[in-house]
Short mmCIF file of C-alpha atoms and ligand atoms in Angstrom, two decimals:
data_model
loop_
_atom_site.label_atom_id
_atom_site.label_comp_id
_atom_site.label_asym_id
_atom_site.label_seq_id
_atom_site.Cartn_x
_atom_site.Cartn_y
_atom_site.Cartn_z
CA UNK T 1 -6.41 34.09 33.83
CA UNK T 2 -6.26 30.30 33.38
CA UNK T 3 -6.52 28.22 30.23
CA UNK T 4 -9.73 26.20 29.97
CA UNK T 5 -10.56 23.67 27.28
CA UNK T 6 -14.24 23.03 26.61
CA UNK T 7 -14.72 19.96 24.44
CA UNK T 8 -18.02 21.02 22.74
CA UNK T 9 -19.95 24.25 22.30
CA UNK T 10 -22.62 24.46 25.03
CA UNK T 11 -26.18 25.78 24.89
CA UNK T 12 -27.08 28.83 26.97
CA UNK T 13 -24.95 31.75 28.08
CA UNK T 14 -22.77 30.04 30.68
CA UNK T 15 -19.62 29.97 28.56
CA UNK T 16 -19.70 33.77 28.37
CA UNK T 17 -19.20 33.90 32.13
CA UNK T 18 -16.18 31.64 31.76
CA UNK T 19 -14.80 33.69 28.87
CA UNK T 20 -15.06 36.88 30.94
CA UNK T 21 -12.51 35.50 33.40
CA UNK T 22 -10.39 32.91 31.62
CA UNK T 23 -8.84 32.00 28.29
CA UNK T 24 -11.39 29.57 26.87
CA UNK T 25 -10.71 27.22 23.97
CA UNK T 26 -13.87 25.54 22.65
CA UNK T 27 -13.55 22.49 20.40
CA UNK T 28 -15.81 23.25 17.46
CA UNK T 29 -15.75 19.95 15.55
CA UNK T 30 -19.02 18.23 14.60
CA UNK T 31 -17.79 15.12 16.42
CA UNK T 32 -15.96 14.89 19.75
CA UNK T 33 -12.18 15.31 19.54
CA UNK T 34 -10.29 12.06 19.02
CA UNK T 35 -8.31 11.13 22.17
CA UNK T 36 -4.97 12.15 20.61
CA UNK T 37 -6.40 15.50 19.53
CA UNK T 38 -7.94 16.00 22.95
CA UNK T 39 -4.58 15.35 24.59
CA UNK T 40 -2.88 17.84 22.31
CA UNK T 41 -5.52 20.54 22.92
CA UNK T 42 -5.53 19.90 26.68
CA UNK T 43 -1.79 20.50 27.10
CA UNK T 44 -1.42 23.59 29.28
CA UNK T 45 -5.07 23.61 30.34
CA UNK T 46 -5.85 24.15 34.01
CA UNK T 47 -9.54 23.51 33.57
CA UNK T 48 -11.29 20.98 31.37
CA UNK T 49 -15.02 20.96 30.64
CA UNK T 50 -15.74 17.49 29.26
CA UNK T 51 -18.66 15.54 27.79
CA UNK T 52 -19.70 11.91 28.29
CA UNK T 53 -18.01 11.27 24.94
CA UNK T 54 -14.55 12.18 26.27
CA UNK T 55 -12.36 9.80 28.25
CA UNK T 56 -10.56 11.45 31.14
CA UNK T 57 -7.87 8.84 31.76
CA UNK T 58 -4.21 8.59 32.67
CA UNK T 59 -3.05 9.49 29.17
CA UNK T 60 -5.10 12.68 29.19
CA UNK T 61 -4.00 13.64 32.70
CA UNK T 62 -0.37 13.04 31.68
CA UNK T 63 -0.84 15.33 28.71
CA UNK T 64 -2.29 18.10 30.90
CA UNK T 65 -0.03 18.27 33.97
CA UNK T 66 -1.33 21.70 35.00
CA UNK T 67 -4.92 20.47 35.20
CA UNK T 68 -6.72 21.42 38.43
CA UNK T 69 -10.36 20.83 37.66
CA UNK T 70 -12.48 18.66 35.37
CA UNK T 71 -16.14 19.64 35.05
CA UNK T 72 -18.03 16.79 33.42
CA UNK T 73 -21.13 18.03 31.56
CA UNK T 74 -23.15 15.10 32.92
CA UNK T 75 -24.31 13.56 36.14
CA UNK T 76 -22.55 10.30 35.27
CA UNK T 77 -18.80 9.95 35.68
CA UNK T 78 -18.03 6.59 34.07
CA UNK T 79 -15.95 8.41 31.42
CA UNK T 80 -13.69 9.86 34.13
CA UNK T 81 -11.06 7.98 36.11
CA UNK T 82 -12.14 9.42 39.45
CA UNK T 83 -9.52 7.57 41.50
CA UNK T 84 -6.68 8.83 39.36
CA UNK T 85 -8.01 12.39 39.40
CA UNK T 86 -8.21 12.25 43.20
CA UNK T 87 -4.65 10.93 43.45
CA UNK T 88 -3.40 13.72 41.20
CA UNK T 89 -5.30 16.42 43.05
CA UNK T 90 -7.63 17.17 40.14
CA UNK T 91 -11.12 18.09 41.37
CA UNK T 92 -14.02 16.56 39.41
CA UNK T 93 -17.46 18.13 39.17
CA UNK T 94 -20.78 16.96 37.72
CA UNK T 95 -24.23 18.40 36.92
CA UNK T 96 -26.76 16.75 39.26
CA UNK T 97 -30.44 17.60 39.85
CA UNK T 98 -30.93 19.91 36.86
CA UNK T 99 -31.42 16.98 34.49
CA UNK T 100 -33.40 14.75 36.84
CA UNK T 101 -36.90 15.64 35.68
CA UNK T 102 -36.00 15.73 31.97
CA UNK T 103 -34.45 12.26 32.21
CA UNK T 104 -37.39 10.91 34.21
CA UNK T 105 -39.79 12.31 31.58
CA UNK T 106 -37.88 10.43 28.93
CA UNK T 107 -37.80 7.22 30.97
CA UNK T 108 -41.57 7.41 31.31
CA UNK T 109 -41.99 8.13 27.61
CA UNK T 110 -39.93 5.01 26.90
CA UNK T 111 -42.01 2.94 29.31
CA UNK T 112 -45.18 3.90 27.46
CA UNK T 113 -43.55 3.53 24.05
CA UNK T 114 -42.23 0.06 24.82
CA UNK T 115 -45.44 -1.19 26.45
CA UNK T 116 -47.70 0.09 23.65
CA UNK T 117 -45.54 -0.31 20.49
CA UNK T 118 -45.65 3.43 19.79
CA UNK T 119 -42.78 3.67 17.36
CA UNK T 120 -43.45 0.42 15.49
CA UNK T 121 -47.08 1.48 15.11
CA UNK T 122 -46.09 4.86 13.71
CA UNK T 123 -43.68 3.22 11.29
CA UNK T 124 -46.39 0.80 10.11
CA UNK T 125 -48.75 3.70 9.40
CA UNK T 126 -46.08 5.71 7.65
CA UNK T 127 -44.79 2.73 5.68
CA UNK T 128 -48.29 1.72 4.54
CA UNK T 129 -48.19 -1.76 6.12
CA UNK T 130 -51.07 -1.05 8.54
CA UNK T 131 -54.18 -2.25 6.71
CA UNK T 132 -57.05 -2.02 9.17
CA UNK T 133 -58.18 -1.88 12.78
CA UNK T 134 -58.19 -5.39 14.23
CA UNK T 135 -59.44 -6.69 17.59
CA UNK T 136 -56.10 -8.33 18.28
CA UNK T 137 -53.89 -5.87 16.41
CA UNK T 138 -50.98 -4.11 18.12
CA UNK T 139 -51.81 -5.43 21.57
CA UNK T 140 -49.50 -4.10 24.24
CA UNK T 141 -49.34 -4.24 28.03
CA UNK T 142 -51.01 -2.01 30.62
CA UNK T 143 -48.79 0.55 32.27
CA UNK T 144 -51.55 1.77 34.57
CA UNK T 145 -51.52 -0.41 37.67
CA UNK T 146 -48.38 -2.32 36.60
CA UNK T 147 -45.43 -3.17 38.84
CA UNK T 148 -42.35 -1.04 38.19
CA UNK T 149 -38.87 -2.12 39.30
CA UNK T 150 -36.44 0.78 39.62
CA UNK T 151 -32.94 -0.63 39.46
CA UNK T 152 -30.71 1.91 41.22
CA UNK T 153 -33.29 4.18 42.82
CA UNK T 154 -31.40 7.47 43.05
CA UNK T 155 -32.57 10.96 42.15
CA UNK T 156 -33.77 10.03 38.66
CA UNK T 157 -35.34 6.76 39.81
CA UNK T 158 -37.30 8.64 42.47
CA UNK T 159 -38.49 11.13 39.86
CA UNK T 160 -39.74 8.19 37.77
CA UNK T 161 -41.44 6.82 40.91
CA UNK T 162 -43.31 10.12 41.32
CA UNK T 163 -44.63 9.82 37.77
CA UNK T 164 -45.54 6.18 38.41
CA UNK T 165 -47.82 7.25 41.26
CA UNK T 166 -50.08 8.94 38.71
CA UNK T 167 -50.35 5.60 36.92
CA UNK T 168 -51.15 3.74 40.16
CA UNK T 169 -48.06 1.59 39.72
CA UNK T 170 -46.56 -0.52 42.44
CA UNK T 171 -42.93 0.57 42.74
CA UNK T 172 -40.12 -1.81 43.73
CA UNK T 173 -36.87 -0.03 44.59
CA UNK T 174 -33.86 -2.26 43.97
CA UNK T 175 -30.66 -0.97 45.53
CA UNK T 176 -27.24 -2.57 45.73
CA UNK T 177 -28.14 -4.91 48.59
CA UNK T 178 -31.60 -5.92 47.38
CA UNK T 179 -32.61 -9.11 45.64
CA UNK T 180 -32.53 -8.16 41.96
CA UNK T 181 -33.83 -11.48 40.67
CA UNK T 182 -36.82 -11.47 43.02
CA UNK T 183 -37.75 -7.98 41.81
CA UNK T 184 -37.32 -8.95 38.16
CA UNK T 185 -39.67 -11.89 38.68
CA UNK T 186 -42.42 -9.51 39.83
CA UNK T 187 -41.86 -6.53 37.53
CA UNK T 188 -43.97 -5.59 34.52
CA UNK T 189 -41.68 -2.65 33.82
CA UNK T 190 -37.95 -2.59 34.60
CA UNK T 191 -36.30 0.82 34.52
CA UNK T 192 -32.53 1.16 34.96
CA UNK T 193 -31.09 4.11 36.88
CA UNK T 194 -27.82 2.89 38.35
CA UNK T 195 -24.44 4.39 37.49
CA UNK T 196 -22.08 2.27 35.40
CA UNK T 197 -19.46 0.82 37.75
CA UNK T 198 -17.51 -2.44 37.95
CA UNK T 199 -20.44 -3.82 40.00
CA UNK T 200 -23.21 -2.77 37.61
CA UNK T 201 -21.49 -3.58 34.30
CA UNK T 202 -23.70 -6.17 32.49
CA UNK T 203 -25.94 -6.33 35.57
CA UNK T 204 -28.81 -7.10 33.24
CA UNK T 205 -27.22 -10.10 31.57
CA UNK T 206 -28.25 -13.64 30.65
CA UNK T 207 -28.76 -14.66 34.28
CA UNK T 208 -30.89 -11.63 35.22
CA UNK T 209 -32.91 -11.95 32.01
CA UNK T 210 -33.82 -15.50 32.96
CA UNK T 211 -35.86 -13.97 35.80
CA UNK T 212 -37.95 -11.46 33.80
CA UNK T 213 -41.57 -12.05 32.82
CA UNK T 214 -42.14 -12.57 29.09
CA UNK T 215 -44.69 -9.74 29.31
CA UNK T 216 -42.23 -7.26 30.87
CA UNK T 217 -40.53 -4.32 29.20
CA UNK T 218 -37.04 -3.01 29.95
CA UNK T 219 -36.11 0.67 29.79
CA UNK T 220 -32.55 1.97 30.04
CA UNK T 221 -31.83 5.66 30.53
CA UNK T 222 -28.68 4.98 32.61
CA UNK T 223 -25.68 3.63 30.71
CA UNK T 224 -25.47 1.09 27.91
CA UNK T 225 -22.88 -0.99 29.75
CA UNK T 226 -25.39 -1.94 32.46
CA UNK T 227 -27.06 -4.25 29.92
CA UNK T 228 -25.50 -7.24 28.19
CA UNK T 229 -26.73 -6.45 24.70
CA UNK T 230 -26.10 -9.95 23.35
CA UNK T 231 -28.26 -11.43 26.11
CA UNK T 232 -30.89 -8.73 25.58
CA UNK T 233 -31.12 -9.52 21.89
CA UNK T 234 -31.54 -13.21 22.64
CA UNK T 235 -34.29 -12.50 25.20
CA UNK T 236 -36.21 -10.32 22.74
CA UNK T 237 -35.77 -12.75 19.89
CA UNK T 238 -36.89 -15.72 21.94
CA UNK T 239 -39.90 -13.83 23.33
CA UNK T 240 -38.59 -14.00 26.89
CA UNK T 241 -39.03 -10.20 27.19
CA UNK T 242 -41.87 -8.24 25.56
CA UNK T 243 -39.86 -5.17 24.62
CA UNK T 244 -36.94 -2.89 25.36
CA UNK T 245 -36.46 0.83 24.95
CA UNK T 246 -32.90 2.08 25.29
CA UNK T 247 -31.73 5.66 25.41
CA UNK T 248 -28.18 4.42 25.93
CA UNK T 249 -26.14 1.66 24.35
CA UNK T 250 -22.57 0.49 24.16
CA UNK T 251 -21.07 1.78 21.95
CA UNK T 252 -22.86 4.99 21.04
CA UNK T 253 -23.97 5.12 18.38
CA UNK T 254 -24.52 1.43 17.67
CA UNK T 255 -23.22 0.63 14.19
CA UNK T 256 -26.25 0.22 11.88
CA UNK T 257 -25.34 -3.46 11.37
CA UNK T 258 -25.13 -4.21 15.10
CA UNK T 259 -27.09 -7.44 15.68
CA UNK T 260 -29.04 -5.83 18.54
CA UNK T 261 -30.79 -3.52 16.09
CA UNK T 262 -32.40 -6.50 14.36
CA UNK T 263 -34.14 -7.60 17.58
CA UNK T 264 -37.96 -7.36 17.67
CA UNK T 265 -39.80 -4.88 19.89
CA UNK T 266 -36.72 -2.75 20.37
CA UNK T 267 -36.56 1.03 20.39
CA UNK T 268 -33.22 2.85 20.57
CA UNK T 269 -32.77 6.58 21.03
CA UNK T 270 -29.62 8.71 20.64
CA UNK T 271 -28.86 9.30 24.37
CA UNK T 272 -31.30 12.17 24.84
CA UNK T 273 -32.33 11.77 28.49
CA UNK T 274 -31.21 15.26 29.45
CA UNK T 275 -31.84 16.81 26.04
CA UNK T 276 -34.24 19.63 26.84
CA UNK T 277 -33.35 23.28 26.31
CA UNK T 278 -33.72 24.00 30.02
CA UNK T 279 -31.79 21.01 31.33
CA UNK T 280 -28.86 21.43 28.97
CA UNK T 281 -28.58 25.17 29.69
CA UNK T 282 -28.68 24.52 33.43
CA UNK T 283 -26.08 21.76 33.08
CA UNK T 284 -23.83 24.36 31.42
CA UNK T 285 -24.40 26.71 34.39
CA UNK T 286 -23.35 24.00 36.85
CA UNK T 287 -20.34 22.92 34.82
CA UNK T 288 -19.10 26.50 34.57
CA UNK T 289 -19.68 27.04 38.30
CA UNK T 290 -17.55 23.93 38.94
CA UNK T 291 -14.73 25.17 36.70
CA UNK T 292 -14.74 28.64 38.25
CA UNK T 293 -14.60 27.24 41.78
CA UNK T 294 -11.86 24.76 40.89
CA UNK T 295 -9.71 27.44 39.30
CA UNK T 296 -10.22 29.68 42.34
CA UNK T 297 -9.11 26.83 44.62
CA UNK T 298 -12.57 26.66 46.26
CA UNK T 299 -14.49 23.40 46.86
CA UNK T 300 -16.60 22.54 43.82
CA UNK T 301 -20.29 23.35 44.31
CA UNK T 302 -21.26 20.09 42.56
CA UNK T 303 -18.48 17.57 43.17
CA UNK T 304 -18.51 14.02 41.82
CA UNK T 305 -19.24 11.43 44.49
C1 DGY K 1 -25.55 12.25 32.17
O1 DGY K 1 -25.72 13.37 32.65
O2 DGY K 1 -24.85 11.41 32.73
C2 DGY K 1 -26.24 11.96 30.89
O3 DGY K 1 -26.05 10.70 30.43
C3 DGY K 1 -25.91 13.01 29.85
O4 DGY K 1 -26.74 14.05 30.19
#
């Protein structure tokens, strides 16, 4: 029986399977454990089931020398030092596929919301500032038939592309070696799906934003760090971009006085791409399967790339 630390309670029944075989310690705070607390709790753990809110870095690995497996409850791994884990023989697992459709649904919801002012319109009705129907009131941009640039067309990007077919959209897939600026010049909708790496950090910055159409909308369901938020705010304020809808920001949450939040035509959600009952329960299944395999010394069924 090995010691496993799980850094948040998980939906679904997966943790019961882990508890049946191992000594499981579940952090039950309302907020993620502070790094020092995480290090203290992880001492002696052989398995660690982490969230995107936990940093798996050298300090944590030093504090948990018996660690054999980290199962990140996410498809992204930017919170985990993968190189260091590999060097120390710690296997790292992720939760791919099971959150693809939920995240693509949300990306599409954000595309529609940003193009058609859904949230601002609702707030105007609720706040009493909407006075009457007007021929030129609340004009947005067509999504049907628009050109969609998928930046980082992986599993989730392809799922968004499938939805875009139903809207007769032209889809531009922009991978690492493609001309980002040329795609941005053509796109009516820009949807980000790349992982956060040294190469993609601030990919959508001042230079990239100089190439977008003033009628375009930007949607980010990937990672906040892919966008330069200062440059995004300037583009929105100066009307160089029609709108942005972000499920992810840096940091999370944004402090209420963060200048970005005062930008026009901006919608920000609390990182809910995978937040459906089904997706989160299936993510727990995959994370537990990764921990069980790692503790058994078997290859992880869902290893990080
Ligand atoms: C992920 O999986 O990387 C998401 O951001 C959290 O579900």
